[in-house]
JSON list of C-alpha atoms in Angstrom, two decimals:
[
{"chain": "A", "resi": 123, "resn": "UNK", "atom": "CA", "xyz": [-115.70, -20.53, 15.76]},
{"chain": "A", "resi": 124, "resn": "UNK", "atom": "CA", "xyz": [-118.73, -20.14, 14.07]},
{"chain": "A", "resi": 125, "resn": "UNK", "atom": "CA", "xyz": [-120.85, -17.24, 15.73]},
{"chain": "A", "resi": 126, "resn": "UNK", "atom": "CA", "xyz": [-124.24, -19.64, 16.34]},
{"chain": "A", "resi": 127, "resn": "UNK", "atom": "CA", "xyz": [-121.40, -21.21, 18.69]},
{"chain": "A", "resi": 128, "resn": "UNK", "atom": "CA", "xyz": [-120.33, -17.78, 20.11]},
{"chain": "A", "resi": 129, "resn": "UNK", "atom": "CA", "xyz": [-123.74, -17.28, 20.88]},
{"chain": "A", "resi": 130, "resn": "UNK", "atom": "CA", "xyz": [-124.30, -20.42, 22.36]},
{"chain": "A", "resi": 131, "resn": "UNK", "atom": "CA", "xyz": [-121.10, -19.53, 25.18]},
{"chain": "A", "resi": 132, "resn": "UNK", "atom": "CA", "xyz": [-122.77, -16.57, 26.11]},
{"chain": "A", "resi": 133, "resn": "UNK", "atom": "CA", "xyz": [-126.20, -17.30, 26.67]},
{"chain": "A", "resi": 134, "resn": "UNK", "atom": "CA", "xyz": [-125.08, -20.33, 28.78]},
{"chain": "A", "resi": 135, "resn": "UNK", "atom": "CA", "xyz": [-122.67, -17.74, 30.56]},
{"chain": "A", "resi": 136, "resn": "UNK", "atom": "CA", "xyz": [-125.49, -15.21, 30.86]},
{"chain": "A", "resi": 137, "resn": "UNK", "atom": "CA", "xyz": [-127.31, -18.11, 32.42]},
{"chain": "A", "resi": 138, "resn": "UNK", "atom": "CA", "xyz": [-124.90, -19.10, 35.00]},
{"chain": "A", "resi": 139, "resn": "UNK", "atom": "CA", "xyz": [-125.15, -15.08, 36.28]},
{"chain": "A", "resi": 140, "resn": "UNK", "atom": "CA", "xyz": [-128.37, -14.58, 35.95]},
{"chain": "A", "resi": 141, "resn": "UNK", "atom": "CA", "xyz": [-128.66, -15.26, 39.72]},
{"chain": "A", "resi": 142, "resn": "UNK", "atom": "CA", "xyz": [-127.21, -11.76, 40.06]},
{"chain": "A", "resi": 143, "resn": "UNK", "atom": "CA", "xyz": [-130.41, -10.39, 38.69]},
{"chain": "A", "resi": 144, "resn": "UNK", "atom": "CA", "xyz": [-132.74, -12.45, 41.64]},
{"chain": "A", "resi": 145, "resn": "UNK", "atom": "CA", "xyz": [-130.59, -11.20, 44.64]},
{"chain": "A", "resi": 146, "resn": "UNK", "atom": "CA", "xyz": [-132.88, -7.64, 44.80]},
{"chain": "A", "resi": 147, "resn": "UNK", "atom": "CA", "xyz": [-136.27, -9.96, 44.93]},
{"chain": "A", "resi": 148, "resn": "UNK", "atom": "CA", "xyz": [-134.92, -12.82, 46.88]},
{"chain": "A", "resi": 149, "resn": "UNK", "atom": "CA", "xyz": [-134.85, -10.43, 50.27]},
{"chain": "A", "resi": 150, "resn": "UNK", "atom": "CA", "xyz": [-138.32, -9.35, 49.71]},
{"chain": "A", "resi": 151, "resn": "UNK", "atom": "CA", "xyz": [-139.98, -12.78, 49.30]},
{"chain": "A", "resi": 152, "resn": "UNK", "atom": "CA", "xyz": [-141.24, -14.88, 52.05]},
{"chain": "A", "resi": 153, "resn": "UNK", "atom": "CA", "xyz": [-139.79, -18.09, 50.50]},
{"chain": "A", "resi": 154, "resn": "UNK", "atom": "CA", "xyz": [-136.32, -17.49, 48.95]},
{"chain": "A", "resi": 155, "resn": "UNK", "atom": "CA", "xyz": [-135.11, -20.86, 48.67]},
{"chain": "A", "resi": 156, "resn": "UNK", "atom": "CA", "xyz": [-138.54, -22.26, 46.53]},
{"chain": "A", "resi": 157, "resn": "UNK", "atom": "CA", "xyz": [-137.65, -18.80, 44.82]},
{"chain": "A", "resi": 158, "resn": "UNK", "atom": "CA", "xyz": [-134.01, -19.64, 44.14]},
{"chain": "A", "resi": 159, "resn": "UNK", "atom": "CA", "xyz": [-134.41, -23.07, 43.11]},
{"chain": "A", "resi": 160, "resn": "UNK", "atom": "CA", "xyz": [-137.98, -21.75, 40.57]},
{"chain": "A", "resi": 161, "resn": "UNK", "atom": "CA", "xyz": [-135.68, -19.08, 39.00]},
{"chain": "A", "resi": 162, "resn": "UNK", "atom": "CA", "xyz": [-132.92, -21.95, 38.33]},
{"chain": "A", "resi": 163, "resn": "UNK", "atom": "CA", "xyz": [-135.16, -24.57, 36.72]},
{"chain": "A", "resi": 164, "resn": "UNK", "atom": "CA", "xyz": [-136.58, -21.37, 34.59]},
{"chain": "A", "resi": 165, "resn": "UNK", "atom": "CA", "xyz": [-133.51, -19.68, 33.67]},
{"chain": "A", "resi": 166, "resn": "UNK", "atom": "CA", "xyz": [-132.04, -23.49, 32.84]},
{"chain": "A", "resi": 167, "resn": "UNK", "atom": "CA", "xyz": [-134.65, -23.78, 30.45]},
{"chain": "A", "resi": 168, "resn": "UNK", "atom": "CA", "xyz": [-135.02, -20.43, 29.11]},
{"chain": "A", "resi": 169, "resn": "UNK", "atom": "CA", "xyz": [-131.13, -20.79, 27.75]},
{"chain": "A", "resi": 170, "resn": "UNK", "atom": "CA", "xyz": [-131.82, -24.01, 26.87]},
{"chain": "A", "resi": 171, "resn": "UNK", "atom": "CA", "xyz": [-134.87, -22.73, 24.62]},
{"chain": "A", "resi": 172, "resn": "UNK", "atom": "CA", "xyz": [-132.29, -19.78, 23.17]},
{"chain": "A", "resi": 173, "resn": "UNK", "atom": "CA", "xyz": [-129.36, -22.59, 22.52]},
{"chain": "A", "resi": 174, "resn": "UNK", "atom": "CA", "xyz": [-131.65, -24.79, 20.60]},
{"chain": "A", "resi": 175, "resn": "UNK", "atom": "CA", "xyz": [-132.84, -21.46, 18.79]},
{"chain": "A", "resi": 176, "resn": "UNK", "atom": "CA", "xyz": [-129.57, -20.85, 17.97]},
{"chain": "A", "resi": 177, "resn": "UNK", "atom": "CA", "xyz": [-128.96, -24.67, 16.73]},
{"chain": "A", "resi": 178, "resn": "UNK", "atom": "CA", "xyz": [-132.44, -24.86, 14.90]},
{"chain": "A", "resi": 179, "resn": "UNK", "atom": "CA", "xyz": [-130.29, -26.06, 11.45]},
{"chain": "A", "resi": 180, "resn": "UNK", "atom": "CA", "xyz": [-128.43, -29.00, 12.81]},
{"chain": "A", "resi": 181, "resn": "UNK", "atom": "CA", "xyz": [-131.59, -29.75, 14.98]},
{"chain": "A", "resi": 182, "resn": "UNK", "atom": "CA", "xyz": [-133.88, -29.48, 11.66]},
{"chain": "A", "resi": 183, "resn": "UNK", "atom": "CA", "xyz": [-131.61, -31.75, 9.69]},
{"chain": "A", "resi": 184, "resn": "UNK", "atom": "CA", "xyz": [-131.35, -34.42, 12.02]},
{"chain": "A", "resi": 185, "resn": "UNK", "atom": "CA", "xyz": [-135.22, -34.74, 12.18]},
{"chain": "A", "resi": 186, "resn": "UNK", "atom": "CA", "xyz": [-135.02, -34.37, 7.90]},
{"chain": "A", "resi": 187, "resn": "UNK", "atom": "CA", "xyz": [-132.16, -37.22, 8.00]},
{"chain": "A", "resi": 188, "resn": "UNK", "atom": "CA", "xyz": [-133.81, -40.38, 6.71]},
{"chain": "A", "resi": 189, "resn": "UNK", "atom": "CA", "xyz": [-131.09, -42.99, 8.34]},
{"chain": "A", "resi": 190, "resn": "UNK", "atom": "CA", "xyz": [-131.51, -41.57, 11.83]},
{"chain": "A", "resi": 191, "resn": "UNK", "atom": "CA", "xyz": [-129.55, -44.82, 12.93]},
{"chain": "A", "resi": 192, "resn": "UNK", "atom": "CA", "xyz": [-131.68, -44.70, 16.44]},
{"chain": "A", "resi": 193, "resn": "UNK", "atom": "CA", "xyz": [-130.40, -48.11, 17.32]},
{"chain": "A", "resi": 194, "resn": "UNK", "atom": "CA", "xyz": [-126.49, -47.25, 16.82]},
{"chain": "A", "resi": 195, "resn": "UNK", "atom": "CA", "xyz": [-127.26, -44.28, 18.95]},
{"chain": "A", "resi": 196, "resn": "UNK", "atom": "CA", "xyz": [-129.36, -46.18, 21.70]},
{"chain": "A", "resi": 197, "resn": "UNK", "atom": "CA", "xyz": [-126.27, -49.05, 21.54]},
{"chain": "A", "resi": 198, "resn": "UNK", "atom": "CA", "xyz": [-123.61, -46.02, 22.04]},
{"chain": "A", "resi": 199, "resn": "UNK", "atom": "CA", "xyz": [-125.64, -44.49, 24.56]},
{"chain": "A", "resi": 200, "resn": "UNK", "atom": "CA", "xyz": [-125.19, -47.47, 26.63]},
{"chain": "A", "resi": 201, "resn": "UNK", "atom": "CA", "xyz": [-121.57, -47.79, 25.92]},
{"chain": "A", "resi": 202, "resn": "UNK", "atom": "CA", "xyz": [-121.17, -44.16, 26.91]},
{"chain": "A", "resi": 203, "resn": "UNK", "atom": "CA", "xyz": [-122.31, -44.72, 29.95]},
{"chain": "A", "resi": 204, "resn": "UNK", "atom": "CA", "xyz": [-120.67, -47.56, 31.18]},
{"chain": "A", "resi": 205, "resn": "UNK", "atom": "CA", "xyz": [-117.48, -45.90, 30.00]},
{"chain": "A", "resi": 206, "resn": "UNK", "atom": "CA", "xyz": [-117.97, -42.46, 32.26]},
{"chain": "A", "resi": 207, "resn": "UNK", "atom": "CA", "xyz": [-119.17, -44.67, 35.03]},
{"chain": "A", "resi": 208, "resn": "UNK", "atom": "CA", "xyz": [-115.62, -46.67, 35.00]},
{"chain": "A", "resi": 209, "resn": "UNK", "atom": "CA", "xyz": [-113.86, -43.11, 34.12]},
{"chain": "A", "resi": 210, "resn": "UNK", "atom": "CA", "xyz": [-115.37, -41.97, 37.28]},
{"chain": "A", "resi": 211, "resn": "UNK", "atom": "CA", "xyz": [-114.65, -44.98, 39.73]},
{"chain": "A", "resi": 212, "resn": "UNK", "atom": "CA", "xyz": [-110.58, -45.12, 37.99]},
{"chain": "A", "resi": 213, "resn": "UNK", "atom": "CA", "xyz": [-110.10, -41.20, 38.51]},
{"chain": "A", "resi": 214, "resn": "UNK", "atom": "CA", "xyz": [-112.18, -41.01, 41.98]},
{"chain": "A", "resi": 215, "resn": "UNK", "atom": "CA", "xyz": [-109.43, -43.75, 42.88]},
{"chain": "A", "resi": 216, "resn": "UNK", "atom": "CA", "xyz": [-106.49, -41.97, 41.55]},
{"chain": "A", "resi": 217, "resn": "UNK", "atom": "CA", "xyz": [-107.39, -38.96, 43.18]},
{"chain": "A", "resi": 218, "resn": "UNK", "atom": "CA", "xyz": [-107.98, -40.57, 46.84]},
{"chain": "A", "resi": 219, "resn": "UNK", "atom": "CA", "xyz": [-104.84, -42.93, 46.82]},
{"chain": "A", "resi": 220, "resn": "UNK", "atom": "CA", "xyz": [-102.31, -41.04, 45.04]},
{"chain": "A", "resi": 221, "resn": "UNK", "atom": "CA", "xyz": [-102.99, -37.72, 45.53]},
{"chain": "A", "resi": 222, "resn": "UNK", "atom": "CA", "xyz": [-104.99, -37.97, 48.69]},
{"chain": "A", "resi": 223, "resn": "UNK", "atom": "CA", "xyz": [-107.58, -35.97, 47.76]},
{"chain": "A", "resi": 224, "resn": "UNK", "atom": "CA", "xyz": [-110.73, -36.82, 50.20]},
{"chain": "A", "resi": 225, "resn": "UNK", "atom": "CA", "xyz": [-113.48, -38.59, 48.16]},
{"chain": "A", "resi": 226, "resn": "UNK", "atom": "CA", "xyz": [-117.08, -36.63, 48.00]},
{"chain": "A", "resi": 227, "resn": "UNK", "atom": "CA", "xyz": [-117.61, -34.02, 45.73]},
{"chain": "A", "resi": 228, "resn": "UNK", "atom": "CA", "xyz": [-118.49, -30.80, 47.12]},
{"chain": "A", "resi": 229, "resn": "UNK", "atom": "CA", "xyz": [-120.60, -30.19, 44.24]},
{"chain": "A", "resi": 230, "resn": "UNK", "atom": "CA", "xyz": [-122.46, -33.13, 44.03]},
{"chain": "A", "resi": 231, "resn": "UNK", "atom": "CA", "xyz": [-123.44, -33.08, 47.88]},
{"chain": "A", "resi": 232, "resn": "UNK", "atom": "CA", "xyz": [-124.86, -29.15, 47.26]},
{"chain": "A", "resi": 233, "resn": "UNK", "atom": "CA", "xyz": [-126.51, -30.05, 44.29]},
{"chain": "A", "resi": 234, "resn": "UNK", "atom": "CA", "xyz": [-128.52, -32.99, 46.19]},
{"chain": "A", "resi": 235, "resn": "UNK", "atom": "CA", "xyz": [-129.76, -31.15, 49.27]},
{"chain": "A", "resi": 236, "resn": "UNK", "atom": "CA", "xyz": [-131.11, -28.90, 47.34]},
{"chain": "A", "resi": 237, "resn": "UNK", "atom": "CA", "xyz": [-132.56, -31.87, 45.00]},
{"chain": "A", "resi": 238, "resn": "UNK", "atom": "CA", "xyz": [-133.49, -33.00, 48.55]},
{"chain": "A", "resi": 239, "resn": "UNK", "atom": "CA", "xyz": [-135.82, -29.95, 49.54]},
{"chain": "A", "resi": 240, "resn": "UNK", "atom": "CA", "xyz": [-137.39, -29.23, 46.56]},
{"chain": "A", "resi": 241, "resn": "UNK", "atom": "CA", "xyz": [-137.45, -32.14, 44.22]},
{"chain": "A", "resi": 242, "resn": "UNK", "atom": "CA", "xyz": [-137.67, -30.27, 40.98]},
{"chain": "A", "resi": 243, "resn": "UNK", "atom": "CA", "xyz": [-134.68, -29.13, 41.25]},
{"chain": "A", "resi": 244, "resn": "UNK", "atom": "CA", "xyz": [-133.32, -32.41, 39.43]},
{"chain": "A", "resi": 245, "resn": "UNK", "atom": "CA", "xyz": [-134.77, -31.67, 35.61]},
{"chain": "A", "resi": 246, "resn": "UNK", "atom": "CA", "xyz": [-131.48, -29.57, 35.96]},
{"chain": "A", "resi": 247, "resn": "UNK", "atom": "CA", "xyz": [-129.33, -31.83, 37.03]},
{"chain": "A", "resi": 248, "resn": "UNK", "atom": "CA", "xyz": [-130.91, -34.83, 34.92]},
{"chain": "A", "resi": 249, "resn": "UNK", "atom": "CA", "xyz": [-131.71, -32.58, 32.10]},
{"chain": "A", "resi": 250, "resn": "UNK", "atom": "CA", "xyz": [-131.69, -29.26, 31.21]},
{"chain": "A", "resi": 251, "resn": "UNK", "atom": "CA", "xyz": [-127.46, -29.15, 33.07]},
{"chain": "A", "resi": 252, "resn": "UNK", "atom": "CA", "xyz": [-126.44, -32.04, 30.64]},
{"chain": "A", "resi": 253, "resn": "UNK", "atom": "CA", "xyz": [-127.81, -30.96, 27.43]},
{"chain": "A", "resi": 254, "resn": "UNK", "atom": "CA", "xyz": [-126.90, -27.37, 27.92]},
{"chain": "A", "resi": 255, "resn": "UNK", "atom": "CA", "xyz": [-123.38, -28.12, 28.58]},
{"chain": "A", "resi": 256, "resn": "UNK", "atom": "CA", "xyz": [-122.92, -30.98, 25.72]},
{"chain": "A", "resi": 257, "resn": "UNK", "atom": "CA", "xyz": [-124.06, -27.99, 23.28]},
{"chain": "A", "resi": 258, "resn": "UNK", "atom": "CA", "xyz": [-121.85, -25.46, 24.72]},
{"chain": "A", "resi": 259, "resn": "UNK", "atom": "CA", "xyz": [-118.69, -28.09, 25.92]},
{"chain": "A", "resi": 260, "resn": "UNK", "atom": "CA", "xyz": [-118.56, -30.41, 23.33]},
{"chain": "A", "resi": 261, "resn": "UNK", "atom": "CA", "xyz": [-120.06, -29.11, 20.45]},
{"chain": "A", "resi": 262, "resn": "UNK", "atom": "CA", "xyz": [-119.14, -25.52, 21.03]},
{"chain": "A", "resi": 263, "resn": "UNK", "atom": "CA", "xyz": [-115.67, -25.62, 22.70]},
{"chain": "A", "resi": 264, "resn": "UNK", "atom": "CA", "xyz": [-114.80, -29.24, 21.70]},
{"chain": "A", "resi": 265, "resn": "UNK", "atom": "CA", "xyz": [-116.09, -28.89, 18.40]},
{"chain": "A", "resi": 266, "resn": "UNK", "atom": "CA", "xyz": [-114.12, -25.51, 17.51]},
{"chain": "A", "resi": 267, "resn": "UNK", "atom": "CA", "xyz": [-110.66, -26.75, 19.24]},
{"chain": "A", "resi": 268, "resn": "UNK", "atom": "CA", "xyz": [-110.70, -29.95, 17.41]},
{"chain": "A", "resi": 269, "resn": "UNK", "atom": "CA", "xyz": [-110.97, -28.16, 14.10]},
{"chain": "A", "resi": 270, "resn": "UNK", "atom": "CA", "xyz": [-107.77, -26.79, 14.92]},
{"chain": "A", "resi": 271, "resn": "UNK", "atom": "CA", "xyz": [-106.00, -29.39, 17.19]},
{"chain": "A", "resi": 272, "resn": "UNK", "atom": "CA", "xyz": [-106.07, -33.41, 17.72]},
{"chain": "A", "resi": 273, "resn": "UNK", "atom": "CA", "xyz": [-108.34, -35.08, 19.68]},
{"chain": "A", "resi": 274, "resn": "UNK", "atom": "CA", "xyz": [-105.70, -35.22, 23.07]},
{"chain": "A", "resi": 275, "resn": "UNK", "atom": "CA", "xyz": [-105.94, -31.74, 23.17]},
{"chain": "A", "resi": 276, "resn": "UNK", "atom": "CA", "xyz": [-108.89, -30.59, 22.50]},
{"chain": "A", "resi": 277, "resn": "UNK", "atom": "CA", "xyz": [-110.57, -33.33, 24.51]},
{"chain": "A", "resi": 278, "resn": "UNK", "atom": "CA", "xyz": [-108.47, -32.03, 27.06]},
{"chain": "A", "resi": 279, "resn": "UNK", "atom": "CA", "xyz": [-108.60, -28.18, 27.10]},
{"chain": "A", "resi": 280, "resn": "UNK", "atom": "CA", "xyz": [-112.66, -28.91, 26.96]},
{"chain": "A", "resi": 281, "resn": "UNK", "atom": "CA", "xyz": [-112.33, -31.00, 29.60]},
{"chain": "A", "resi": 282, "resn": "UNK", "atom": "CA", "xyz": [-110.26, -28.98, 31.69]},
{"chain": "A", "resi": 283, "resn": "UNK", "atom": "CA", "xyz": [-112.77, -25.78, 31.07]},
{"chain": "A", "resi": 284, "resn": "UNK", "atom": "CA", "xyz": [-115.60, -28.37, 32.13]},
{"chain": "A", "resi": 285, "resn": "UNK", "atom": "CA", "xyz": [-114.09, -29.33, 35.21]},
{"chain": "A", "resi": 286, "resn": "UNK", "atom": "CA", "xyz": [-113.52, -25.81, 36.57]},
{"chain": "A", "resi": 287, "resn": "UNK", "atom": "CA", "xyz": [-117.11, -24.33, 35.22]},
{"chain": "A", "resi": 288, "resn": "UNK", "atom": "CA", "xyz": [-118.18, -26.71, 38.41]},
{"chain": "A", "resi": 289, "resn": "UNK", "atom": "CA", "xyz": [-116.20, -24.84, 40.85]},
{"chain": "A", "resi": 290, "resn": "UNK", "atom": "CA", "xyz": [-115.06, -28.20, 42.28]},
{"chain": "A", "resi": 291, "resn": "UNK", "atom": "CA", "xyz": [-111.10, -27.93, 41.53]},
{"chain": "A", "resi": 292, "resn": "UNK", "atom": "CA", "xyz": [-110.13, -30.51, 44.17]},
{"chain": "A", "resi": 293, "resn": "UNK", "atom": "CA", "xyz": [-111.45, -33.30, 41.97]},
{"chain": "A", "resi": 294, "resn": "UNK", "atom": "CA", "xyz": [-110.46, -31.16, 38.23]},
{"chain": "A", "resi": 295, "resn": "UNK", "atom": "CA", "xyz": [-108.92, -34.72, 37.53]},
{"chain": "A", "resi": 296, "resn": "UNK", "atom": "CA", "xyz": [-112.63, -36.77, 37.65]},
{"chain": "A", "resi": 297, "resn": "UNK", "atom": "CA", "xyz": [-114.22, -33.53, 36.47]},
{"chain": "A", "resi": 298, "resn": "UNK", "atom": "CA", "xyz": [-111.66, -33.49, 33.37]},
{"chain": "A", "resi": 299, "resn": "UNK", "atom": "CA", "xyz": [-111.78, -37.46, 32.44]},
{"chain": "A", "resi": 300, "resn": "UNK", "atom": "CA", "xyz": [-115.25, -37.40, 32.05]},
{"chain": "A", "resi": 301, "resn": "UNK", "atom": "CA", "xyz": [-115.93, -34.65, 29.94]},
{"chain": "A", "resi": 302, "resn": "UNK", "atom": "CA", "xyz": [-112.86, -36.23, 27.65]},
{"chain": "A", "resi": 303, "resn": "UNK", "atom": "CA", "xyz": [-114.71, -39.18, 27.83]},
{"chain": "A", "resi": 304, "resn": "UNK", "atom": "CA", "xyz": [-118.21, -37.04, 26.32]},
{"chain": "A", "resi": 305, "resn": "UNK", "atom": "CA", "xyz": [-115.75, -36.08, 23.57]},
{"chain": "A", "resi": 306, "resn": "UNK", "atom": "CA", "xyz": [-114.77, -39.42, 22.56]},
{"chain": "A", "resi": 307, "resn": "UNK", "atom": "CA", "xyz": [-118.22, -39.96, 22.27]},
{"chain": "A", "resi": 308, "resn": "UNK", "atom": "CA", "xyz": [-119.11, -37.14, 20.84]},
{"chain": "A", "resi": 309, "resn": "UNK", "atom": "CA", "xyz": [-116.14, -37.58, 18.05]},
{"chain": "A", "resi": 310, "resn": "UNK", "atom": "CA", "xyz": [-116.80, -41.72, 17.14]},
{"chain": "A", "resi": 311, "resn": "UNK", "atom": "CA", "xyz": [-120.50, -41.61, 16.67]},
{"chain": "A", "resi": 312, "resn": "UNK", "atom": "CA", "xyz": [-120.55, -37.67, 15.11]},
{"chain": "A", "resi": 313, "resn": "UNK", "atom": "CA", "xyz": [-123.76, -37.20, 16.87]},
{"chain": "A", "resi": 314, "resn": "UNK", "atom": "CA", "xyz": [-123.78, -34.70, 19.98]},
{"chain": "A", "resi": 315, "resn": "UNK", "atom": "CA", "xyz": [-127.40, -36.87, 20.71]},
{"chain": "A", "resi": 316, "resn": "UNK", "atom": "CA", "xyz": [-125.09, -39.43, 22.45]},
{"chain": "A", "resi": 317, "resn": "UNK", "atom": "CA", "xyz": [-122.51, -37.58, 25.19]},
{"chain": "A", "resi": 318, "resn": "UNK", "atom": "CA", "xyz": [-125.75, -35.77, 25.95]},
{"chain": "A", "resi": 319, "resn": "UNK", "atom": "CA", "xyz": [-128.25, -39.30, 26.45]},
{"chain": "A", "resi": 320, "resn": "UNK", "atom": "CA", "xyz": [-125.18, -40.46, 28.30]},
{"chain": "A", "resi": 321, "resn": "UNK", "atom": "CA", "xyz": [-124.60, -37.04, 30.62]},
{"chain": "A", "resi": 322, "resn": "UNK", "atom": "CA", "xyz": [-128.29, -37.49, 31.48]},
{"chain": "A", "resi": 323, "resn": "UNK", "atom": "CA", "xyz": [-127.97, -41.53, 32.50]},
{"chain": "A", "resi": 324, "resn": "UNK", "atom": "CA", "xyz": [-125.13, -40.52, 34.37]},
{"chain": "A", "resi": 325, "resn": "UNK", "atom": "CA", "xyz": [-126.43, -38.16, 36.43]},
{"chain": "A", "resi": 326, "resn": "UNK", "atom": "CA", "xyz": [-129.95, -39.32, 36.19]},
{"chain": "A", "resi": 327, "resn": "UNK", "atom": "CA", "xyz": [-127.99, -42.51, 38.21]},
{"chain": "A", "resi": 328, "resn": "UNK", "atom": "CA", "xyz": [-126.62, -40.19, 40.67]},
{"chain": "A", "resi": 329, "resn": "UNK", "atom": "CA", "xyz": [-129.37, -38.90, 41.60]},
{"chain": "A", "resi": 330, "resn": "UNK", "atom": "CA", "xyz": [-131.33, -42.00, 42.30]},
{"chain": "A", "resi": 331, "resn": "UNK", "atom": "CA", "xyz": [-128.05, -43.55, 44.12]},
{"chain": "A", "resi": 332, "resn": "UNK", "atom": "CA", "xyz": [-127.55, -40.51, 46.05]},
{"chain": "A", "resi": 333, "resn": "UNK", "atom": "CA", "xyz": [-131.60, -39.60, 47.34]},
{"chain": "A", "resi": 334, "resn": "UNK", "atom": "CA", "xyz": [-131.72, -43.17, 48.11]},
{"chain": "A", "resi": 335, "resn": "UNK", "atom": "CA", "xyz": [-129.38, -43.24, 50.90]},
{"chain": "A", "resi": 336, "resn": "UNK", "atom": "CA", "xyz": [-129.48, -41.17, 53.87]},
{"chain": "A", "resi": 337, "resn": "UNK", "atom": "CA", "xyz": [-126.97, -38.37, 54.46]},
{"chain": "A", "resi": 338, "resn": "UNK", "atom": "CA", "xyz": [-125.59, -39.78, 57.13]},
{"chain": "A", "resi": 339, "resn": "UNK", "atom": "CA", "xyz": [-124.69, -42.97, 56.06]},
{"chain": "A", "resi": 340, "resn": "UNK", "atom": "CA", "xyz": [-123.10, -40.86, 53.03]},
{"chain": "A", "resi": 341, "resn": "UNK", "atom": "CA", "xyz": [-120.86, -39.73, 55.47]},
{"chain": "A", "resi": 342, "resn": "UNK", "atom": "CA", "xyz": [-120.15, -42.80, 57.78]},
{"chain": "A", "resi": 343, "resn": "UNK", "atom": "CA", "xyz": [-118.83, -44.67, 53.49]},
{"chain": "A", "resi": 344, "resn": "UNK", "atom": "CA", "xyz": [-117.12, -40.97, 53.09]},
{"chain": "A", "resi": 345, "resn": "UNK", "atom": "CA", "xyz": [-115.03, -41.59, 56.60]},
{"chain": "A", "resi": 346, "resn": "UNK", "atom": "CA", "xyz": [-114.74, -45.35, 56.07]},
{"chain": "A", "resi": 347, "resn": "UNK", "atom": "CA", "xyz": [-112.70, -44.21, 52.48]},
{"chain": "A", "resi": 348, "resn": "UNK", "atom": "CA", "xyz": [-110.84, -41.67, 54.66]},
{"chain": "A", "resi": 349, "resn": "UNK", "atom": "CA", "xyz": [-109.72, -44.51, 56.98]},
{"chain": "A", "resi": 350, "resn": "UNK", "atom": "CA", "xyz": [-108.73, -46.79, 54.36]},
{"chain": "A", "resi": 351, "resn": "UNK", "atom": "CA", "xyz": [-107.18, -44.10, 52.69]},
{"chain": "A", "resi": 352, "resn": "UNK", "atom": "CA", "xyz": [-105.08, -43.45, 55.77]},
{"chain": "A", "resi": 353, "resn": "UNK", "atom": "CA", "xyz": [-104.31, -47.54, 55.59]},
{"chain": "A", "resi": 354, "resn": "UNK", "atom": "CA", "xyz": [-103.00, -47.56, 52.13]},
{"chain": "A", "resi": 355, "resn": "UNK", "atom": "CA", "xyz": [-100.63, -44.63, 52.26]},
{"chain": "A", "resi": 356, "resn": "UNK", "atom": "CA", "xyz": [-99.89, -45.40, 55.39]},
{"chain": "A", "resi": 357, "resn": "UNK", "atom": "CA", "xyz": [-98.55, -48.65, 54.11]},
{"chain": "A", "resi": 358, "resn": "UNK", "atom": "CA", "xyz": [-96.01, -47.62, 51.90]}
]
């Protein structure tokens, strides 16, 4: 792995316990969650500054590239997205009916009530999150383990390191497809642009779905899946 890439790991790890360094301040301040959620968006984009930094040849020579090909990406952008969003319905149903796993993610419902109090909180999940882990996920891990493996499995070790960086394990299965999916993306158009325009539609469209409905009638569809849940595998 090429050490622009090692670099890359560790500033995004850095980032992710960089909250360490807050706790001392956050007890002193009068406001710790507007705090919390400030030192997020910064650190986010502070590792996001260093990553690009660290990237600042592949970056240059895209911009230097004459044939850009801005529609193929716009057109596989698109196609990206639809394909996650079907990923993500087929393995949210896979999980629920055949392994029972209760549908909701954990993460997902944090990650919007804090979206929910302070509303800047979603440049990370919209942007900074998805093009910080494209560069470290797919064109970091991906990119290294394919170099050295087929596409199966290093779609799938990436994938599987993707799904547990969001501490969500009881849906590792959704968490898993879709990153595979990034890296099929990622590996057909050779341009890391398009897994990350897609990770940002993606989420960018969970956002809107999710802030758009109140909580509670998230959880009155959440027990409504439970019952038919219950219906189906009761069936058999």
């Amino acid at each position: 792995m090429p050490k622009k890439y090692i670099y890359l790991i560790i500033t995004y790890i850095a980032m992710q316990l960089s909250g360490v360094l807050a706790l001392p301040f956050v007890q002193q301040i009068e406001n710790p969650e507007a705090f919390s959620v400030g030192w997020s968006v910064a650190t986010f984009a502070l590792a996001l500054i260093i990553s690009i930094y660290f990237l600042r040849d592949e970056v240059s020579e895209f911009f230097r590239t004459e044939q850009k090909q801005i529609g193929t990406i716009i057109l596989w952008s698109v196609l990206g997205f639809i394909l996650v969003f079907i990923t993500q319905i087929v393995a949210v149903v896979i999980e629920t009916f055949v392994f029972g796993i209760k549908p909701g993610s954990q993460n997902t419902m944090d990650l919007m009530n804090i979206a929910r109090q302070a509303p800047i909180f979603i440049i990370i999940i919209s942007v900074l999150g998805p093009i910080l882990e494209e560069l470290v996920f797919r064109k970091a891990i991906f990119g290294s383990l394919h170099k050295r493996m087929n596409f199966f499995f290093a779609a799938l070790l990436s994938g599987i390191i993707f799904a547990a960086v969001h501490m969500d394990f009881s849906h590792l299965l959704t968490y898993t497809a879709i990153g595979m999916v990034f890296a099929f993306l990622y590996v057909e158009t050779k341009r890391i642009i398009v897994p990350i325009i897609a990770h940002m539609a993606i989420n960018t469209y969970a956002v809107i779905g999710q802030l758009s409905i109140d909580p509670e009638q998230i959880e009155e569809q959440l027990k409504q899946l439970e019952q038919l849940q219950l219906i189906i595998i009761g069936g058999y």
